[in-house]
Coordinates of N, CA, C and O in Angstrom, one line a residue:
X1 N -183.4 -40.2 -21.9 CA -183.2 -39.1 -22.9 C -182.2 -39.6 -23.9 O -181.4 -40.4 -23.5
X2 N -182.2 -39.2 -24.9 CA -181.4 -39.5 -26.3 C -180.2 -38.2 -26.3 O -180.3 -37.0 -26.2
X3 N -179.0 -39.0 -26.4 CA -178.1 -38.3 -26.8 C -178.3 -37.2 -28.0 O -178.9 -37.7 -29.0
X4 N -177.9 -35.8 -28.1 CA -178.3 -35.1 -29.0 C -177.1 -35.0 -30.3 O -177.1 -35.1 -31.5
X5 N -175.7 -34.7 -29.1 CA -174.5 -34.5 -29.5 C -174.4 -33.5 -29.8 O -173.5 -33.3 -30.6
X6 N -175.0 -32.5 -29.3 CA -174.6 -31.0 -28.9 C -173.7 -30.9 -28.2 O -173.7 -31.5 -27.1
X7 N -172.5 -30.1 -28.5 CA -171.3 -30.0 -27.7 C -171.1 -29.2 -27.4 O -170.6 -29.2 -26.3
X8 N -171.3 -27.7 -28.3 CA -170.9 -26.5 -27.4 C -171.8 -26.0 -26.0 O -171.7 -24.9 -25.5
X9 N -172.4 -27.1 -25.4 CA -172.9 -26.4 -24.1 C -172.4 -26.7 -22.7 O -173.0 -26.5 -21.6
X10 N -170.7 -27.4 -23.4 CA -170.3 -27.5 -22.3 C -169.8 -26.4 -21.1 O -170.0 -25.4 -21.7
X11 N -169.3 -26.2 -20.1 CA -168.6 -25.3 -19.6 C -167.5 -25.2 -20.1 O -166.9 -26.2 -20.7
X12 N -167.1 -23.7 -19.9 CA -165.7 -23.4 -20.5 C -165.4 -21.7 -19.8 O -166.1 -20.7 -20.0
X13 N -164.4 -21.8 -19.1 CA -163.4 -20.6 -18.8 C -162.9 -20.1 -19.6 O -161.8 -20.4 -19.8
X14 N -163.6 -19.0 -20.5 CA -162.8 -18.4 -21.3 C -161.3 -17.3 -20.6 O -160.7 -16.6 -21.3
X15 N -161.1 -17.4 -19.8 CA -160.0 -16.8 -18.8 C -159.1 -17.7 -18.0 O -158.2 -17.3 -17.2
X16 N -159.3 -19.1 -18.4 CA -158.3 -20.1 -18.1 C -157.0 -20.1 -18.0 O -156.4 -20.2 -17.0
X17 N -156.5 -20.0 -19.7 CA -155.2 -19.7 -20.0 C -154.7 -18.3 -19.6 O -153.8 -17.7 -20.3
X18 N -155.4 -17.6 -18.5 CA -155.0 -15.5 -18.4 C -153.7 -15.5 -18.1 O -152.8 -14.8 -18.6
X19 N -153.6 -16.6 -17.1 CA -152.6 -16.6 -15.8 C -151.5 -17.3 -16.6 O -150.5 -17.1 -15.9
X20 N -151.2 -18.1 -17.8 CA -149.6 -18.2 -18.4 C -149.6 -17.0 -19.2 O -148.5 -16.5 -19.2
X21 N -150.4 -16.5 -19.8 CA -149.8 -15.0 -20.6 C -149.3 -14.2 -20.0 O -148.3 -13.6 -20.3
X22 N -149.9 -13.9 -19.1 CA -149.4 -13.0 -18.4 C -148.4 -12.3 -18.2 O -148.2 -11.1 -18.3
X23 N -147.4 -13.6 -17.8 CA -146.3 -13.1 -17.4 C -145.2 -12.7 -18.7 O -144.2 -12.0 -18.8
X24 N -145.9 -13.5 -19.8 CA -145.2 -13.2 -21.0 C -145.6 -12.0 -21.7 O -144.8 -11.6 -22.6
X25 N -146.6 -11.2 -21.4 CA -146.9 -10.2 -22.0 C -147.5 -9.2 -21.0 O -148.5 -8.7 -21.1
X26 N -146.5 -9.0 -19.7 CA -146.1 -8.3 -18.4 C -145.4 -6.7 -19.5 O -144.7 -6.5 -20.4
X27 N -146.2 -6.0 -18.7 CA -145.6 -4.6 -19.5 C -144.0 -4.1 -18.8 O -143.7 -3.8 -17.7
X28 N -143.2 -4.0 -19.8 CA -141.8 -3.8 -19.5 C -141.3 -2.2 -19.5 O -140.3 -1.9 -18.9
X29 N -142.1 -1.2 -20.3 CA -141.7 -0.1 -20.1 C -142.5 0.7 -19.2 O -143.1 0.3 -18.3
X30 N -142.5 2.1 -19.5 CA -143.1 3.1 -18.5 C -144.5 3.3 -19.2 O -144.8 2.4 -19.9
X31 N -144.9 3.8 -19.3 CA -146.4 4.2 -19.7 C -146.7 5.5 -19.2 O -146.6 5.9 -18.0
X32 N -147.1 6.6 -20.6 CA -146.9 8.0 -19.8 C -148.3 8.5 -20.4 O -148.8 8.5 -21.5
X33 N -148.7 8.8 -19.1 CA -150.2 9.8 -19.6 C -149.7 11.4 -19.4 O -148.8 11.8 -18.6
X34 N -150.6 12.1 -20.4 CA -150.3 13.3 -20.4 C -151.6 14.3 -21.5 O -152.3 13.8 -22.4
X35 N -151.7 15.9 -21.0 CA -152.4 15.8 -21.4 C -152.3 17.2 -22.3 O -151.4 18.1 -22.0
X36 N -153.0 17.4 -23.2 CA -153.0 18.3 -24.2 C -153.8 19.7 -23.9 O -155.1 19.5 -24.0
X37 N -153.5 20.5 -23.8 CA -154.6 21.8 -24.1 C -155.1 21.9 -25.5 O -154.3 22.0 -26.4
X38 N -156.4 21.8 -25.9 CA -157.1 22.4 -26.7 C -157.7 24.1 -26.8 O -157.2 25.1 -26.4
X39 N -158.9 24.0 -27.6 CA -159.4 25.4 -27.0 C -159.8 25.7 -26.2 O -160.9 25.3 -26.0
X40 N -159.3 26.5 -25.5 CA -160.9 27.1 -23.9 C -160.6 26.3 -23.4 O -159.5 25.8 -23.4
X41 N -161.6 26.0 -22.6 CA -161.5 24.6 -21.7 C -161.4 23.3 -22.3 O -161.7 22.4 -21.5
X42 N -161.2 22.9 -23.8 CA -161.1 21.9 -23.6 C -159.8 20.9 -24.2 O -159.1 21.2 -25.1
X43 N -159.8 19.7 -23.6 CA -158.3 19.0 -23.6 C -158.7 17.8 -24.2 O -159.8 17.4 -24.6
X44 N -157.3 17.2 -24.0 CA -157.3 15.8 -24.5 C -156.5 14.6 -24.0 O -156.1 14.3 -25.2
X45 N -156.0 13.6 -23.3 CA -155.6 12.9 -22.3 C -154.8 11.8 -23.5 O -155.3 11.0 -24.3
X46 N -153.7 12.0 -23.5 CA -153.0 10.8 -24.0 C -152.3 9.6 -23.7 O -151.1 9.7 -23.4
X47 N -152.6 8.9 -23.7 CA -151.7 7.4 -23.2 C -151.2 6.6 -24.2 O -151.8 5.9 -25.1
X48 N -149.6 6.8 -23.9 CA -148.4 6.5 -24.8 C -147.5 5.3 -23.9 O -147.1 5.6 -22.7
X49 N -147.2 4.1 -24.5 CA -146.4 3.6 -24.0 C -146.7 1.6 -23.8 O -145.9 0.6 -23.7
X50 N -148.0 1.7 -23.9 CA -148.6 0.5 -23.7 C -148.0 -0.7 -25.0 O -147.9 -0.5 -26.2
X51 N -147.6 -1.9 -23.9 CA -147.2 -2.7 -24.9 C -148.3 -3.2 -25.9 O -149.5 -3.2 -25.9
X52 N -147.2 -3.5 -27.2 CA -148.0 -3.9 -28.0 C -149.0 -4.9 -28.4 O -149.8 -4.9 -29.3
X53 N -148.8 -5.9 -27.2 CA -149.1 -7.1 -27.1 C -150.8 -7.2 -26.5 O -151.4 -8.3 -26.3
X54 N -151.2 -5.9 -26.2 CA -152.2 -5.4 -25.7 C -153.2 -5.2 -26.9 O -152.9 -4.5 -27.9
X55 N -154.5 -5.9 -27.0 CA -155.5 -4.9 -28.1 C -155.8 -3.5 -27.4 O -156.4 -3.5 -26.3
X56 N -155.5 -2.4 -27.9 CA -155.6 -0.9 -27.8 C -157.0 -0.9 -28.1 O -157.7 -0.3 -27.3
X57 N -157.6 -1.4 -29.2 CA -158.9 -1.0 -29.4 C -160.0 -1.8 -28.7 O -161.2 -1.6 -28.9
X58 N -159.5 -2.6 -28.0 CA -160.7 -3.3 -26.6 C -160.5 -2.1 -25.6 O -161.5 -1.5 -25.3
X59 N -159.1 -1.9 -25.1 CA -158.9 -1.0 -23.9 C -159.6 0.3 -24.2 O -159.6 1.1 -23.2
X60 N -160.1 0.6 -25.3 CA -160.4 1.8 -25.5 C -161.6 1.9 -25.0 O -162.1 2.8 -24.3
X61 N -162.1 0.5 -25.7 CA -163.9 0.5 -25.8 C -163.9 0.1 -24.4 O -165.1 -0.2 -24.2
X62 N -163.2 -0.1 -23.3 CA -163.9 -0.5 -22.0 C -163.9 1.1 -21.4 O -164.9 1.6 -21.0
X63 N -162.5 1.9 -21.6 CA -162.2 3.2 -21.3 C -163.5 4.0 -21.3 O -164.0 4.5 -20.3
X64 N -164.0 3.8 -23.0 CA -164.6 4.9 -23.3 C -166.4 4.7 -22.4 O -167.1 5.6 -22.2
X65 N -166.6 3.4 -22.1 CA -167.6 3.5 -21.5 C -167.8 3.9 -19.8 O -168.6 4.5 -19.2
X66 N -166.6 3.1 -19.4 CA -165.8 3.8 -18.0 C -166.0 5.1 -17.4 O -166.4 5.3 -16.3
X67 N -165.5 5.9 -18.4 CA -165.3 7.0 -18.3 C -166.2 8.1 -18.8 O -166.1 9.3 -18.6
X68 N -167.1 7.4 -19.5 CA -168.1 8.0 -20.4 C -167.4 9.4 -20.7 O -167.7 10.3 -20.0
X69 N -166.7 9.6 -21.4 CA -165.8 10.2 -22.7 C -165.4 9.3 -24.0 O -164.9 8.2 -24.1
X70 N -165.7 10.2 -24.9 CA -165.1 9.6 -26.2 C -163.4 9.1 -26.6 O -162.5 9.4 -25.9
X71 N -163.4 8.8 -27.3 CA -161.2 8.3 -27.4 C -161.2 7.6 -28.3 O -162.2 6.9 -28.7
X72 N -160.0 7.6 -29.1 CA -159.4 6.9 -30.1 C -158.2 6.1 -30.0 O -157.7 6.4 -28.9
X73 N -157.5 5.1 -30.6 CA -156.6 5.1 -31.1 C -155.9 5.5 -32.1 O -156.4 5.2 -33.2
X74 N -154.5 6.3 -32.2 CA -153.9 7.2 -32.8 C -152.6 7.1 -33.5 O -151.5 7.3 -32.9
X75 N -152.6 6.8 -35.1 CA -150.7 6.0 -35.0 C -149.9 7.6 -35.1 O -150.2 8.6 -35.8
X76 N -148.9 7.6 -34.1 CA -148.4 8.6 -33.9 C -146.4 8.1 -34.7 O -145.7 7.1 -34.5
X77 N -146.1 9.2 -35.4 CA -145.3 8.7 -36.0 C -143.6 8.5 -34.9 O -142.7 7.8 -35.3
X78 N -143.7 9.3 -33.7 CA -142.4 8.9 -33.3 C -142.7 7.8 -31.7 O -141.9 7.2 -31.1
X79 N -144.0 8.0 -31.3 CA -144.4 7.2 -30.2 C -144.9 5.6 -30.6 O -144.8 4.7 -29.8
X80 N -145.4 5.4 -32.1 CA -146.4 4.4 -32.5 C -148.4 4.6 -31.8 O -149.1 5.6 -31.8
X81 N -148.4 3.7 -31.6 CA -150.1 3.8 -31.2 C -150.2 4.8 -30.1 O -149.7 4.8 -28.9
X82 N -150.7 5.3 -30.4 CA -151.1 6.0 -28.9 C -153.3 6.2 -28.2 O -154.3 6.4 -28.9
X83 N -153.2 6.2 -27.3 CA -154.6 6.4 -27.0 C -154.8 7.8 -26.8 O -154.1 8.5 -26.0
X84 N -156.1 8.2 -27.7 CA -156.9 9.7 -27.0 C -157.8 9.7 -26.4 O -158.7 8.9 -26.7
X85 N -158.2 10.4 -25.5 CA -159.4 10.5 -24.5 C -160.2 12.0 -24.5 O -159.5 13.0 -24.6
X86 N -161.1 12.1 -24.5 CA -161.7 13.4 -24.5 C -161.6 13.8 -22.7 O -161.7 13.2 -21.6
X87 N -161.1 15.4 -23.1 CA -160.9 15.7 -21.5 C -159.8 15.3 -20.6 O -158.8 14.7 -21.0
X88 N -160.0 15.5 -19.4 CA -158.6 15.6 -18.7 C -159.3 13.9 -17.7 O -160.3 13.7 -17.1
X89 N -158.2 12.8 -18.0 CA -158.4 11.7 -17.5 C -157.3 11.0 -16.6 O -157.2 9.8 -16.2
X90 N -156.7 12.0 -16.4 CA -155.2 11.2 -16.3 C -155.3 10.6 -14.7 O -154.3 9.9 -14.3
X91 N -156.3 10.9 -13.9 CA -155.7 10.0 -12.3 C -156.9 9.0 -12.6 O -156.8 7.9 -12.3
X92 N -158.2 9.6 -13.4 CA -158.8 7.9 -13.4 C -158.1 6.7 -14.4 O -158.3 5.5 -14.4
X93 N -157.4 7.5 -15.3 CA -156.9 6.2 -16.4 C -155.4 5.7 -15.6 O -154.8 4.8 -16.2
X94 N -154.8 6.2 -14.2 CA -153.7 5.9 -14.1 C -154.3 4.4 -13.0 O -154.0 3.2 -13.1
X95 N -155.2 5.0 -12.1 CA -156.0 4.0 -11.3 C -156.7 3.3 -12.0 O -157.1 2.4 -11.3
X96 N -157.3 3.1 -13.3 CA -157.9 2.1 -14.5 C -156.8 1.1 -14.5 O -156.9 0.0 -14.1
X97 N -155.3 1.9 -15.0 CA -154.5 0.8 -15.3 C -153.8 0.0 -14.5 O -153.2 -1.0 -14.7
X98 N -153.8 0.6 -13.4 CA -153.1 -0.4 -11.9 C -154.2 -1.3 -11.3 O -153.9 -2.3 -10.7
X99 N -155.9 -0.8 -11.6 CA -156.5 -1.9 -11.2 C -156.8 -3.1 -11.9 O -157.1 -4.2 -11.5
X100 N -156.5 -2.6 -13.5 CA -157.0 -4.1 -14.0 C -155.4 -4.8 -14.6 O -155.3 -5.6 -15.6
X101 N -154.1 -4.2 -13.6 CA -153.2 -5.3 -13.6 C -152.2 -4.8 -14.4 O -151.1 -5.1 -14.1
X102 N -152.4 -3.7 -16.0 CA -151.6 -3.9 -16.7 C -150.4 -3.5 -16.2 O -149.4 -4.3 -16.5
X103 N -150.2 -2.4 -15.6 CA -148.9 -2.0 -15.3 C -148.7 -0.9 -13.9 O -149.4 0.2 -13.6
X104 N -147.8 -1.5 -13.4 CA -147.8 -1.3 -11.3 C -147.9 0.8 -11.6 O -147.6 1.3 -12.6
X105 N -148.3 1.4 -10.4 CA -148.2 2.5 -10.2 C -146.9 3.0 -10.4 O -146.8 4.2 -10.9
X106 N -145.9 2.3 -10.1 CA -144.2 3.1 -10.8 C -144.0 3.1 -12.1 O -143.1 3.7 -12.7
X107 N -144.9 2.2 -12.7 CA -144.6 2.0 -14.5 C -145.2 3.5 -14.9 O -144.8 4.0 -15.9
X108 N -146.2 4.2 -13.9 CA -147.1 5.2 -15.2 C -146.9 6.1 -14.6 O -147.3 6.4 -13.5
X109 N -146.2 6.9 -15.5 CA -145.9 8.5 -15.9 C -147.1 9.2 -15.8 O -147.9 8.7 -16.6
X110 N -147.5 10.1 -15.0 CA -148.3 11.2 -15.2 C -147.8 12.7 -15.8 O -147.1 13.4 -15.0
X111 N -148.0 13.1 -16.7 CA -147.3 14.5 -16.7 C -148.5 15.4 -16.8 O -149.6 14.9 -16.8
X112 N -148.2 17.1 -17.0 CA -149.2 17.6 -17.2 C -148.9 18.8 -15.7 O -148.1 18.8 -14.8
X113 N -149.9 19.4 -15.9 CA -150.1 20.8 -15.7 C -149.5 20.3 -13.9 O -149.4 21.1 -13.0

């Protein structure tokens, strides 16, 4: 067979380098979920606190399919970014964020009713 010199089909770990960031972009503060009354029954789930070092708007789009609820990100003038979630989300987004590592169960604030 004849060399082609096609290169991109080699293997590659896009998750290789996870394990040195990590520790550099290890979440240092608390992270507080909380949630808002709307009208009637319905609310709104906020998550305030996430370092910055995070894309907010990937975590959202995994959230929002997760959870199948809608959400945003939100620039909030005395918090900075904050996440919205449709509805009351706060023990699956606290177990969302301790499973996929970002920040231990004593980092996240729950508040709310």
């Amino acid at each position: 067979m004849t060399d082609t010199g096609i290169t991109n089909l080699e293997k590659k770990d896009p998750f290789a380098d996870v394990g040195d960031e990590q520790e550099e972009t290890a979440q240092k503060e608390d992270i507080h979920i909380r949630i808002q009354q709307r009208n009637g029954r319905k609310s709104l789930t906020t998550i305030q606190g996430i370092s910055q070092n995070y894309d907010l708007k990937r975590i959202i789009k995994v959230v929002k399919k997760e959870f199948h609820c809608n959400g945003t990100v939100v620039e909030h003038a005395e918090y900075g970014e904050v996440l919205q979630l449709q509805g009351d989300q706060r023990k699956k987004m606290k177990q969302f964020l301790t499973q996929i590592g970002l920040a231990s169960s004593d980092q996240i604030k729950v508040h709310g009713f």
